[in-house]
PDB file of C-alpha atoms in Angstrom:
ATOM      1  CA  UNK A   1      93.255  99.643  75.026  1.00  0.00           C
ATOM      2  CA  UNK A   2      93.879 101.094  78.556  1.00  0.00           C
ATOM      3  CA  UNK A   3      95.795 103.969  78.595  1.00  0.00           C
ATOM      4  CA  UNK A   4      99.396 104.139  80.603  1.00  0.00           C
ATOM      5  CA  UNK A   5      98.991 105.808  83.915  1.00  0.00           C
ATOM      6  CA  UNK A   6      96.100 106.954  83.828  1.00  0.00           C
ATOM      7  CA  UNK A   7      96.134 110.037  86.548  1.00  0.00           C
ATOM      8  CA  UNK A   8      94.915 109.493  90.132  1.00  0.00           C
ATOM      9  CA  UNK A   9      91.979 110.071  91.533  1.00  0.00           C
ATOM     10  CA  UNK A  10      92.862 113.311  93.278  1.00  0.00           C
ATOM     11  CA  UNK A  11      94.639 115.045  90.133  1.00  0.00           C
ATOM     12  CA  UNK A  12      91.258 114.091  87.949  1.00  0.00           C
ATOM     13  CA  UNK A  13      89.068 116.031  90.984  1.00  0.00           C
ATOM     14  CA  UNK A  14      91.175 118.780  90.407  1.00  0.00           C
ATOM     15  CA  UNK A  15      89.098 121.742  87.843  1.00  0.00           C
ATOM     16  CA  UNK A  16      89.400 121.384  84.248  1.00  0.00           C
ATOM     17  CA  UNK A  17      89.766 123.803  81.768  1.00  0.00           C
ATOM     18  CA  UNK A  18      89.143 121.169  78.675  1.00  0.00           C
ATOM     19  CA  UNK A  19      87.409 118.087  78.695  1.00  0.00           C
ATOM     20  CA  UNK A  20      87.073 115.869  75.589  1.00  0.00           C
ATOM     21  CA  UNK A  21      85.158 113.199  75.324  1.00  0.00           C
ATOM     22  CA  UNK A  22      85.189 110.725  72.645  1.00  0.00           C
ATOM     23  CA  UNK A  23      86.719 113.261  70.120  1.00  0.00           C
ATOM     24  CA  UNK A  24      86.766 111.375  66.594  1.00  0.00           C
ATOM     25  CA  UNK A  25      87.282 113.166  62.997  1.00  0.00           C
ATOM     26  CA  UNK A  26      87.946 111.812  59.557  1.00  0.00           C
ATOM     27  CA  UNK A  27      88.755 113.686  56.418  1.00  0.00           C
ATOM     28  CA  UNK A  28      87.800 112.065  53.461  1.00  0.00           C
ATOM     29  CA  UNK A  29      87.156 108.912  54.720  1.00  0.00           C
ATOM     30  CA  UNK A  30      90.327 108.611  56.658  1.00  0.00           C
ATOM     31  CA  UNK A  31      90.432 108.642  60.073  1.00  0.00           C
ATOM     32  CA  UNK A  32      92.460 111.418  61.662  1.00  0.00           C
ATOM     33  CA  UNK A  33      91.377 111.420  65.094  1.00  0.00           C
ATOM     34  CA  UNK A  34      88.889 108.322  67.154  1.00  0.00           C
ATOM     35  CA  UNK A  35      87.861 108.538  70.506  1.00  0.00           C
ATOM     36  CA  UNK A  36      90.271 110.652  71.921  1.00  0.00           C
ATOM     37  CA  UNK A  37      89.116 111.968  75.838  1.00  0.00           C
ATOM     38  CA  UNK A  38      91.283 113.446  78.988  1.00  0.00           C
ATOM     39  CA  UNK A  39      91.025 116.338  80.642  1.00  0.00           C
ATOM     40  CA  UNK A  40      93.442 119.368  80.842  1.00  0.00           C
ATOM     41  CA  UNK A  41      94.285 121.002  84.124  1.00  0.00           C
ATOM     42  CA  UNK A  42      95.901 124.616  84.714  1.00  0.00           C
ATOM     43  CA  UNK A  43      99.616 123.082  83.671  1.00  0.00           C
ATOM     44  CA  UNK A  44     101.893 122.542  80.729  1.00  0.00           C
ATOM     45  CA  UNK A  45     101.492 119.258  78.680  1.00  0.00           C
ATOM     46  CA  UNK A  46     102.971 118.304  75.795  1.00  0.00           C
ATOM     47  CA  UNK A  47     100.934 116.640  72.774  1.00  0.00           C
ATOM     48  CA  UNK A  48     103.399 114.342  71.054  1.00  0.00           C
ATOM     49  CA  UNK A  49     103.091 111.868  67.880  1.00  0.00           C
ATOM     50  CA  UNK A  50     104.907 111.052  64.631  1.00  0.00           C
ATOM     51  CA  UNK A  51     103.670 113.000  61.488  1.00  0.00           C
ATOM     52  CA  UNK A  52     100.120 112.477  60.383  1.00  0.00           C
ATOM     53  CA  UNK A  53      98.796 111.003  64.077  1.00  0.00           C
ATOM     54  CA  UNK A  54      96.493 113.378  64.372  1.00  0.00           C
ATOM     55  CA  UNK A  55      98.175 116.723  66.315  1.00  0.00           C
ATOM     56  CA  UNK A  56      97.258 119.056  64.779  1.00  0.00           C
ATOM     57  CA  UNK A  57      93.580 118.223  63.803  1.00  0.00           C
ATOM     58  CA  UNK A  58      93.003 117.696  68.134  1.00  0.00           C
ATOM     59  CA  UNK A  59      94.459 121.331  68.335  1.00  0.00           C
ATOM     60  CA  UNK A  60      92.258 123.202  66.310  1.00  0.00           C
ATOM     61  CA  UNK A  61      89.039 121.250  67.161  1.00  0.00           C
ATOM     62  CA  UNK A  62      90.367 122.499  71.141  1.00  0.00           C
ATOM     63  CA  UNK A  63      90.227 125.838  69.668  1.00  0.00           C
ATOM     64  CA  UNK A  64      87.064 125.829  68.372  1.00  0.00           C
ATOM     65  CA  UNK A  65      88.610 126.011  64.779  1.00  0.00           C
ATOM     66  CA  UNK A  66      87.045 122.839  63.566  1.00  0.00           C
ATOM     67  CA  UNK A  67      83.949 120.901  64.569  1.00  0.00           C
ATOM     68  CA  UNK A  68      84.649 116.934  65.763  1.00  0.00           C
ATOM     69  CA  UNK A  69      82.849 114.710  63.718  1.00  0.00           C
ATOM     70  CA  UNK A  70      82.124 112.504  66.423  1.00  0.00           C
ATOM     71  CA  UNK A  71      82.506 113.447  70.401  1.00  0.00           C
ATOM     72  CA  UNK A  72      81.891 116.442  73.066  1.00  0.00           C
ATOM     73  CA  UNK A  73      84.692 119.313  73.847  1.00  0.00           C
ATOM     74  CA  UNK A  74      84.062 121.937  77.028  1.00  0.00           C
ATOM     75  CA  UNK A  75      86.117 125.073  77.332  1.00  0.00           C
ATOM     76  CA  UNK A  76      85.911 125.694  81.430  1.00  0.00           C
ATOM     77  CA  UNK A  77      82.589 123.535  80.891  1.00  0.00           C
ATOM     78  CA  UNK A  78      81.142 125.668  78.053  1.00  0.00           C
ATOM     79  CA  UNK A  79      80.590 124.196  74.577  1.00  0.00           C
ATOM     80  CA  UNK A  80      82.714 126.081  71.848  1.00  0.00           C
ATOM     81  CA  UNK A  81      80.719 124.047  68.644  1.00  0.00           C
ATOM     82  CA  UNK A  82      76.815 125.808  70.525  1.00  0.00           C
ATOM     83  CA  UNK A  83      75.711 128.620  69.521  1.00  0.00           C
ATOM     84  CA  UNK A  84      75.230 130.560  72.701  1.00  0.00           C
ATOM     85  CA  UNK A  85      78.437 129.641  74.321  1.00  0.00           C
ATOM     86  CA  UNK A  86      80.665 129.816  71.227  1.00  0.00           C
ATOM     87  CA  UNK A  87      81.818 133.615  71.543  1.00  0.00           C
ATOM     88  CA  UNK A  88      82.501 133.267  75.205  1.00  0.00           C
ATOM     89  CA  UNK A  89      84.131 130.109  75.412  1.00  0.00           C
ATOM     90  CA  UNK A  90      86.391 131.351  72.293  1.00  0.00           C
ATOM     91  CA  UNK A  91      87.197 134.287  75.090  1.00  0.00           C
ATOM     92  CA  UNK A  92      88.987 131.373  77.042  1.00  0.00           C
ATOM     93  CA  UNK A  93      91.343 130.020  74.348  1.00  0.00           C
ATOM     94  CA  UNK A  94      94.037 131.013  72.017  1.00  0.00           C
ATOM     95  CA  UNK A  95      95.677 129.122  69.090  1.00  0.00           C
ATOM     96  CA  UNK A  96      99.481 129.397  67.586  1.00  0.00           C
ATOM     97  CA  UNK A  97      99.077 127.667  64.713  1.00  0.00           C
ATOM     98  CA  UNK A  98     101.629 125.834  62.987  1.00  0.00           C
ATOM     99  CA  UNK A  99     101.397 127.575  59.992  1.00  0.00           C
ATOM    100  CA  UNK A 100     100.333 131.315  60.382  1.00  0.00           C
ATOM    101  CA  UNK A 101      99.569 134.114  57.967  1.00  0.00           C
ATOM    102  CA  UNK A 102      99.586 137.114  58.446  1.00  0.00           C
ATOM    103  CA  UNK A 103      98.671 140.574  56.525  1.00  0.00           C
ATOM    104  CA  UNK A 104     101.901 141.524  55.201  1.00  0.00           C
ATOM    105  CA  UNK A 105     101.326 145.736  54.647  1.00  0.00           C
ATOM    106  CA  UNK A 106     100.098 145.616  58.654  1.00  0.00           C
ATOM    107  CA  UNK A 107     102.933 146.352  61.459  1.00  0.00           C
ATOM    108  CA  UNK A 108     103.872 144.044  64.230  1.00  0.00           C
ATOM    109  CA  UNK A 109     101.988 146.264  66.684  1.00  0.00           C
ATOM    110  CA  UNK A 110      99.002 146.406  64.491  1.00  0.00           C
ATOM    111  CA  UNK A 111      98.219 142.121  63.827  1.00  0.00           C
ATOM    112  CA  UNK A 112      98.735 141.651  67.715  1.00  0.00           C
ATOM    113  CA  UNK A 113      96.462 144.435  68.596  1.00  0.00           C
ATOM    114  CA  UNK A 114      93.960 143.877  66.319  1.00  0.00           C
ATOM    115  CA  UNK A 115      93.951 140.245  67.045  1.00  0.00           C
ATOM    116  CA  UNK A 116      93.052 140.762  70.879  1.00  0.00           C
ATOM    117  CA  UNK A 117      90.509 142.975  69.916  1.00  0.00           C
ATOM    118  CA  UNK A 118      88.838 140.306  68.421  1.00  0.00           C
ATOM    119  CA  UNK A 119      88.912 138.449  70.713  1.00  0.00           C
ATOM    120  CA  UNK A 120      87.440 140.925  73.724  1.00  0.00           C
ATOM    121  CA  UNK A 121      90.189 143.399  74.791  1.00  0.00           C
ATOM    122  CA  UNK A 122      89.122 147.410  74.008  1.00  0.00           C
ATOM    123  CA  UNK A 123      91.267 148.757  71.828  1.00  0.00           C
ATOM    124  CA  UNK A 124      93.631 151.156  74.331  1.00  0.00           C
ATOM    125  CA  UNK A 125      93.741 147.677  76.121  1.00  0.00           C
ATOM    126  CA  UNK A 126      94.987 145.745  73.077  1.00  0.00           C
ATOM    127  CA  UNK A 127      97.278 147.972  72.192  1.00  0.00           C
ATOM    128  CA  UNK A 128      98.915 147.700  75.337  1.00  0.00           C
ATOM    129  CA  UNK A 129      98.758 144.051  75.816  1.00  0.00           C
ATOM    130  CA  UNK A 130     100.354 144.156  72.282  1.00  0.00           C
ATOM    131  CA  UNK A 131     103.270 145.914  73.134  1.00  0.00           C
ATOM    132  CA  UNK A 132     103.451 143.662  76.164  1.00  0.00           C
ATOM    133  CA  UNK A 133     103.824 140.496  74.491  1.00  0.00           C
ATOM    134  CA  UNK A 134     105.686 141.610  71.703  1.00  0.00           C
ATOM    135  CA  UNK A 135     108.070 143.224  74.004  1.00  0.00           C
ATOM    136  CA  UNK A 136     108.234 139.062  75.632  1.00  0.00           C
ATOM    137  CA  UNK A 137     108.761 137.164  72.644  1.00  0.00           C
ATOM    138  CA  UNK A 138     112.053 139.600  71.574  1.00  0.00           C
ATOM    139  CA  UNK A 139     110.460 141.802  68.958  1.00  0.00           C
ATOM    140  CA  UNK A 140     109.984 145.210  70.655  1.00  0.00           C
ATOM    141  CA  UNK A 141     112.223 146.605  68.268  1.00  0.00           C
ATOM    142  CA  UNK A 142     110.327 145.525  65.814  1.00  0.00           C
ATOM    143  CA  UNK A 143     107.259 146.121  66.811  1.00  0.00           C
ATOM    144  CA  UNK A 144     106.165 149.044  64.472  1.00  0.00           C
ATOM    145  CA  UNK A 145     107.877 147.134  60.924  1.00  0.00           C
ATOM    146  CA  UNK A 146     105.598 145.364  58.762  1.00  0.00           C
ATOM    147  CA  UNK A 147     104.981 141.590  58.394  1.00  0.00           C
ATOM    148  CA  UNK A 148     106.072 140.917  55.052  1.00  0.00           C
ATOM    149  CA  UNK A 149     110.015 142.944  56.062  1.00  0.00           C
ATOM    150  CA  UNK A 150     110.293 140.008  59.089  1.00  0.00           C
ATOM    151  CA  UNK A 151     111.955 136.654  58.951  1.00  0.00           C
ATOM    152  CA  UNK A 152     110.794 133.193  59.169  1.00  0.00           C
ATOM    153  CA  UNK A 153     111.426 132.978  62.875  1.00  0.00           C
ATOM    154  CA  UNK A 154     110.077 136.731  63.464  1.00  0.00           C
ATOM    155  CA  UNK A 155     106.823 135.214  62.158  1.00  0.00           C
ATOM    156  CA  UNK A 156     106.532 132.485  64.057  1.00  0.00           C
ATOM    157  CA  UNK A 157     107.249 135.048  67.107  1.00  0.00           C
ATOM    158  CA  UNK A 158     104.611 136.888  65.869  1.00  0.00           C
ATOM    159  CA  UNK A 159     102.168 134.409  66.246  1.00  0.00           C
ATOM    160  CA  UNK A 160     102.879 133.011  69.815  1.00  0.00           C
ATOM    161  CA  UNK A 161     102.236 136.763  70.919  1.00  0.00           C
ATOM    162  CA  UNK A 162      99.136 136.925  69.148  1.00  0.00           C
ATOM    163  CA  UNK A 163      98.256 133.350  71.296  1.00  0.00           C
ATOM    164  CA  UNK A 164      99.287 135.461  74.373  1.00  0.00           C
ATOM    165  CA  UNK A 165      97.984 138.885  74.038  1.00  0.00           C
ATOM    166  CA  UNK A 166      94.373 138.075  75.712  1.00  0.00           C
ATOM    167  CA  UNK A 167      95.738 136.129  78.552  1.00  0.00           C
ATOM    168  CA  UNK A 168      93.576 133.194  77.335  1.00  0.00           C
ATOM    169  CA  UNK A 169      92.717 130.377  80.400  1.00  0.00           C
ATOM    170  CA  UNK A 170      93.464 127.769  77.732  1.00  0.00           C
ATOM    171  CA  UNK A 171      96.697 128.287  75.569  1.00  0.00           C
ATOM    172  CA  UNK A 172      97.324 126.008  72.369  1.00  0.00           C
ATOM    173  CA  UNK A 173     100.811 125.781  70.782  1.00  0.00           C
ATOM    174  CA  UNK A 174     101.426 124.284  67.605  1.00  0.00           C
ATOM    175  CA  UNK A 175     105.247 122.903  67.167  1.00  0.00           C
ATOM    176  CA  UNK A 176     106.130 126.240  68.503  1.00  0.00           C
ATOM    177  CA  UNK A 177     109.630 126.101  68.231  1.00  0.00           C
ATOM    178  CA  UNK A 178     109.932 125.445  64.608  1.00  0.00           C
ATOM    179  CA  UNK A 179     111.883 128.175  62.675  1.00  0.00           C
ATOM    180  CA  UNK A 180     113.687 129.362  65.827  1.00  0.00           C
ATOM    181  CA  UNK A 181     117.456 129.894  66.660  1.00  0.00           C
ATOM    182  CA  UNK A 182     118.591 128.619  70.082  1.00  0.00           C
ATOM    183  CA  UNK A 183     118.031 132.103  71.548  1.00  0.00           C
ATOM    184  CA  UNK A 184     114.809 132.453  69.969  1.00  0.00           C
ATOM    185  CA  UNK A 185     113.720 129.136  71.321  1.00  0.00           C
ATOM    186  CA  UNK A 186     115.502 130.028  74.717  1.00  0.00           C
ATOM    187  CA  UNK A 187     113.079 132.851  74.823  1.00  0.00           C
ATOM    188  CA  UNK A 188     110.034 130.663  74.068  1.00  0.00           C
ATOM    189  CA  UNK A 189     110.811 128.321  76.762  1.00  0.00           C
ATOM    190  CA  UNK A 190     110.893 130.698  79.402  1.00  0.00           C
ATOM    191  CA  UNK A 191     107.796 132.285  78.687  1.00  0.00           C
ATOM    192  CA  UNK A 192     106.047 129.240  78.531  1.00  0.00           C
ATOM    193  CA  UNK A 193     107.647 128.004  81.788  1.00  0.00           C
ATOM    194  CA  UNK A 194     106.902 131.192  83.429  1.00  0.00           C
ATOM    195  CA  UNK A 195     102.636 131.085  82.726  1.00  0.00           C
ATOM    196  CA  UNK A 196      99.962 130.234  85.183  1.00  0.00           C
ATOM    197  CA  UNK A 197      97.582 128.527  82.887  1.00  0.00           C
ATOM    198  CA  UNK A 198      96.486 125.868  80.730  1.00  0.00           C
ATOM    199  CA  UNK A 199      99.364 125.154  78.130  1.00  0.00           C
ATOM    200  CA  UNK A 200      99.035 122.080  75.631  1.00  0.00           C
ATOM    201  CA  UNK A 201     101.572 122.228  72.796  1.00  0.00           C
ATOM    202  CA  UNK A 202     102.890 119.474  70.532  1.00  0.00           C
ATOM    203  CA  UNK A 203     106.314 119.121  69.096  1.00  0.00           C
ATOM    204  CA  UNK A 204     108.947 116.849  67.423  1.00  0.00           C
ATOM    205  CA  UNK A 205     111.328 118.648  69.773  1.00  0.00           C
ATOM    206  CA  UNK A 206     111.967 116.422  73.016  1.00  0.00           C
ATOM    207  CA  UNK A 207     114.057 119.314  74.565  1.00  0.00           C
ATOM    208  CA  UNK A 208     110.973 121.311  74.010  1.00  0.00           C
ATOM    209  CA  UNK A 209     108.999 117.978  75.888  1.00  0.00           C
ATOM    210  CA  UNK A 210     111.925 118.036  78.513  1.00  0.00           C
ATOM    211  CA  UNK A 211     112.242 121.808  79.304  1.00  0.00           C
ATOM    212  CA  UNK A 212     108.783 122.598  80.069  1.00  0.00           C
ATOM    213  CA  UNK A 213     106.314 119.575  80.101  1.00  0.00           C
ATOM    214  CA  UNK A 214     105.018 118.294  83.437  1.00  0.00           C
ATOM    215  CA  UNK A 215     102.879 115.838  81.799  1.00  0.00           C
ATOM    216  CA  UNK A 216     102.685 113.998  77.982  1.00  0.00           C
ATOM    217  CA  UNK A 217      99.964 112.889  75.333  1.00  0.00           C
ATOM    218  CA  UNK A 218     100.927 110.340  72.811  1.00  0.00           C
ATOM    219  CA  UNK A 219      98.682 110.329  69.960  1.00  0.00           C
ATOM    220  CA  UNK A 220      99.424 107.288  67.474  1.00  0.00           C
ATOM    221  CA  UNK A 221      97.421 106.547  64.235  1.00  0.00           C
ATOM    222  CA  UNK A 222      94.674 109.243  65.953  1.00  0.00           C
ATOM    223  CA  UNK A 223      94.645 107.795  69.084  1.00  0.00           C
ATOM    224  CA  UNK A 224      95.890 108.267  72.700  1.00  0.00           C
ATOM    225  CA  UNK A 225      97.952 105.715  73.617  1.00  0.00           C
ATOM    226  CA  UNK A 226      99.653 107.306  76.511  1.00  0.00           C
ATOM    227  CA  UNK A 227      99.079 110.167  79.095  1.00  0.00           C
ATOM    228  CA  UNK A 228     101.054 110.704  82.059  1.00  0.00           C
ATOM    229  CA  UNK A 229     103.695 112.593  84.138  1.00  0.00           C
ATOM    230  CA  UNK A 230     106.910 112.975  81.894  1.00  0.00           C
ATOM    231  CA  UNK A 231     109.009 111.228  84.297  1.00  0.00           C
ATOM    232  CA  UNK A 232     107.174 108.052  83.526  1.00  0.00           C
ATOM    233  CA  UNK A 233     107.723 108.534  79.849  1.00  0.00           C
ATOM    234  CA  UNK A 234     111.398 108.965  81.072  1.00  0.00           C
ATOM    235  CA  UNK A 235     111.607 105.696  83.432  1.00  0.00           C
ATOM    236  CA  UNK A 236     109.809 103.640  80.078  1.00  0.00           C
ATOM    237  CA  UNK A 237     112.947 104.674  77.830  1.00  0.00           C
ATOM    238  CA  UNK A 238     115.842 103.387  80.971  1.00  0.00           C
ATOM    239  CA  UNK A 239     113.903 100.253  81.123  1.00  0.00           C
ATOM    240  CA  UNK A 240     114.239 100.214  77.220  1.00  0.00           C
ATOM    241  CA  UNK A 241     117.747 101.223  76.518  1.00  0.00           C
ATOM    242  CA  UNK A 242     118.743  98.737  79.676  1.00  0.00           C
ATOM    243  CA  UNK A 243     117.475  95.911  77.650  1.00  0.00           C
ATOM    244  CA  UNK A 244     118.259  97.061  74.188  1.00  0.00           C
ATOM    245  CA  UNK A 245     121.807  98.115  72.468  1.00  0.00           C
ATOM    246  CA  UNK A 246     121.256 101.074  69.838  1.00  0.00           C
ATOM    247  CA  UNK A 247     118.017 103.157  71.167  1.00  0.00           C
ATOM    248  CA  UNK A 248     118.048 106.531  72.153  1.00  0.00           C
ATOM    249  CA  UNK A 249     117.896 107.284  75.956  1.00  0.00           C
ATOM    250  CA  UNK A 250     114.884 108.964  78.243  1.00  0.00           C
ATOM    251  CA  UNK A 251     112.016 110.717  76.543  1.00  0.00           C
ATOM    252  CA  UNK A 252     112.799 109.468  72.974  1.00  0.00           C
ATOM    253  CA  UNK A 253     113.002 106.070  74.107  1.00  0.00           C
ATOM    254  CA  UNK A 254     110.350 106.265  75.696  1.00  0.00           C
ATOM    255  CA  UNK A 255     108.132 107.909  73.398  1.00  0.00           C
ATOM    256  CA  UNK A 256     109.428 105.028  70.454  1.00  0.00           C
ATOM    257  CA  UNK A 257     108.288 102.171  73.119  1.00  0.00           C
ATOM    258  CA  UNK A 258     105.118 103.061  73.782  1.00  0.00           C
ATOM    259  CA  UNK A 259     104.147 103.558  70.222  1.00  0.00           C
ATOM    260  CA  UNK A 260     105.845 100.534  69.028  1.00  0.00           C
ATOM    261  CA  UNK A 261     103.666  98.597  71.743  1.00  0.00           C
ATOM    262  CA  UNK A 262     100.483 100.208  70.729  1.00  0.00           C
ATOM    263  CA  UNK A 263     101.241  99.055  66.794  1.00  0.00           C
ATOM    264  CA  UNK A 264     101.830  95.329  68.352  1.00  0.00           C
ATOM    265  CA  UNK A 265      98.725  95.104  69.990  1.00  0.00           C
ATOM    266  CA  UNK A 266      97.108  96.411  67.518  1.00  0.00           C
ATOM    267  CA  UNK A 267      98.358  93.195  64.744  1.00  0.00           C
TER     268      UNK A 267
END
């Protein structure tokens, strides 16, 4: 199938910071991701798809969290899956994972630290990045209480500044926004908006999609069925709700046509 709007020739000159190439995975026998390729840019795009198509899997192979079964990945062209470019291109990306656990008798202060030590920072740097980002994402009050006294949304809070405490080239987000009260979310949105780097998240959110997307993935049944510039996801829902009574307007629409298409051709 050809993909919608493919980008032009100029934005795909442009330097990439991930390139996949024929990504496919299975567990089990069933097939979870097949063939999946674009290129990322320094940008925000958003990585959206019903439950089950696949999101998550994509993410963490990007992260170099779990090796394609079929396919190539290349973190600002190194391989994350060989051997002697694995530690450094891990350097160049962070994940927020959509579930995240963390040790509950450590402090705020000490999982984000500790976590961008691992990943390269010296420690008095860590520790200051730390308090940076846990200052951004609301919780420099809480910075020096432990894990297991935090809420729900704390946690998730908790693990975006992990993501951002080594300034990583290549950021992955994970339905970010789940667990978050408008302000919380407020705050997420603005960081996000406000970053100079490589951003793909997914979410069931579309004001997430609308607020700081410049550019969308559809993934359906493990495959990408769409990728382009948001507003063209938006001017595929008018044409929809102009022609049909009942659907839901701009990015929702839009999002529900092109995967309903995709199942059609695929009868």
């Amino acid at each position: 199938m050809t993909l919608h709007g493919r980008h032009t020739e100029d934005e795909q000159a442009m330097k990439s910071t991930v390139e996949t190439v024929g990504i496919g995975h299975s567990y089990s026998g069933r097939v979870a991701l097949a063939d999946v390729t674009f290129s990322l840019s320094p940008g925000t795009t958003a990585l959206v798809g019903v439950n089950g198509a696949g999101k998550s899997t994509l993410l963490r192979i990007i992260a170099g969290a779990l090796k394609p079964g079929a396919g190539s990945i290349r973190l600002l062209d190194l391989d994350p899956y060989r051997l002697r470019e694995r530690r450094t291109a891990l350097r160049h990306v962070a994940l927020m994972p959509q579930l995240a656990v963390f040790p509950p008798n450590m402090t705020v202060l000490e999982v984000v630290s500790f976590i961008g030590w691992m990943r390269g920072l010296k420690a008095h740097r860590a520790s200051d990045r730390a308090m940076r980002v846990i200052e951004q994402v609301g919780l420099g009050d809480r910075a020096h209480e432990k894990v297991k006294s935090l809420s729900g949304g704390m946690v998730r809070r908790v693990a975006l500044a992990q993501a951002l405490v080594s300034e990583p080239d290549v950021l992955l987000l994970d339905e970010p926004s789940t667990g978050l009260d408008p302000e919380q979310r407020r705050i997420m949105v603005r960081l996000i908006q406000g970053l100079e780097t490589t951003v793909l998240f997914s979410s069931h959110v579309i004001e997430d999609v609308a607020d700081v997307a410049d550019r969308v993935l559809v993934l359906e049944e493990g495959r990408l069925v769409f990728d382009d510039h948001l507003s063209a996801l938006e001017a595929m829902g008018a044409q929809a709700t102009s022609s049909s009574q009942g659907q839901s307007p701009g990015i929702e629409a839009g999002f529900l046509r092109v995967v309903s298409r995709n199942r059609e051709n695929r009868k």
